[in-house]
Amino acid sequence: QEQLVQSGGGLVKPGGSLRLSCAASGFTFNHYYMTWIRQAPGKGLEWVSFVSDSGTYTSDADSVKGRFTISRDNAKNALYLQMNSLRVEDTGVYYCARPHSVSGVITTFDIWGQGTLVTVSS
Amino acid sequence: QSALTQPASVSGSPGQSITISCTGTSRDVGGYNYVSWYQQHPGKAPKLIIYDVTNRPSGVSNRFSGSKFGNTASLTISGLQSEDEADYYCSSYTDTSTPWVFGGGTKLTVL
């Protein structure tokens, strides 16, 4: 079945780096844009980054711009999020998610990974 | 502070119906028919239950329904069941620099 399985995450000190991975299966990965969405402890959801189906176009939320880099390897059906210069406020659960599009507009996220916890603390 | 406003909590008894509201602006909820609703049980990933305001993904119970009027979208759950107890989040496409925004979430308690 269609699924996303995440790995990576953990505890890191402020200013440190982490790389998250997301393995896709059950669907044609290179046909879809992909996204990362995060959730701070006890808080709501926040869109973080997206990458186009080919990987050539990316966009990031202002809160992570210049620090996080989204990428993908279509040969491996894998999505990545490289997180540098991490801050305490980056703490939370990070989800990879597959978008659903209508007439070229991403309107929702229909498949989600299980989530991975990132804790930034000294 | 979340971009979309939801009540922090709602409750209902088994068999009853409840409605959760999601209020935005003309640049998101009011401007596009691209509102989604997600159900999240503790420690689990969000699950899509309504998309494009009124559509249900395959496999989602028809007890869940969505609607929109002006800048406010609503999720209605009819025939409440104990397994409906969860957090519910709305989201919308937006024509700002952040293309998708979310609500702060509503905790549903089934009494």
Short mmCIF file of N, CA and C in Angstrom, two decimals, chain A residues 3 5 28 41 70 103 111:
data_model
loop_
_atom_site.label_atom_id
_atom_site.label_comp_id
_atom_site.label_asym_id
_atom_site.label_seq_id
_atom_site.Cartn_x
_atom_site.Cartn_y
_atom_site.Cartn_z
N GLN A 3 2.75 4.20 1.28
CA GLN A 3 3.20 4.58 2.60
C GLN A 3 4.51 5.35 2.57
N VAL A 5 7.78 6.01 5.23
CA VAL A 5 8.43 5.56 6.45
C VAL A 5 9.62 6.45 6.74
N THR A 28 4.05 5.99 -7.39
CA THR A 28 5.10 6.47 -8.29
C THR A 28 5.65 7.77 -7.73
N PRO A 41 5.67 20.53 20.37
CA PRO A 41 4.98 19.81 21.44
C PRO A 41 3.71 20.50 21.90
N ILE A 70 15.49 20.98 1.78
CA ILE A 70 14.75 19.79 1.36
C ILE A 70 15.35 19.27 0.07
N SER A 103 -5.76 20.64 -10.41
CA SER A 103 -5.40 21.60 -11.47
C SER A 103 -4.08 22.30 -11.17
N ILE A 111 -1.13 11.45 2.28
CA ILE A 111 -0.35 10.37 2.88
C ILE A 111 0.70 10.99 3.79
#
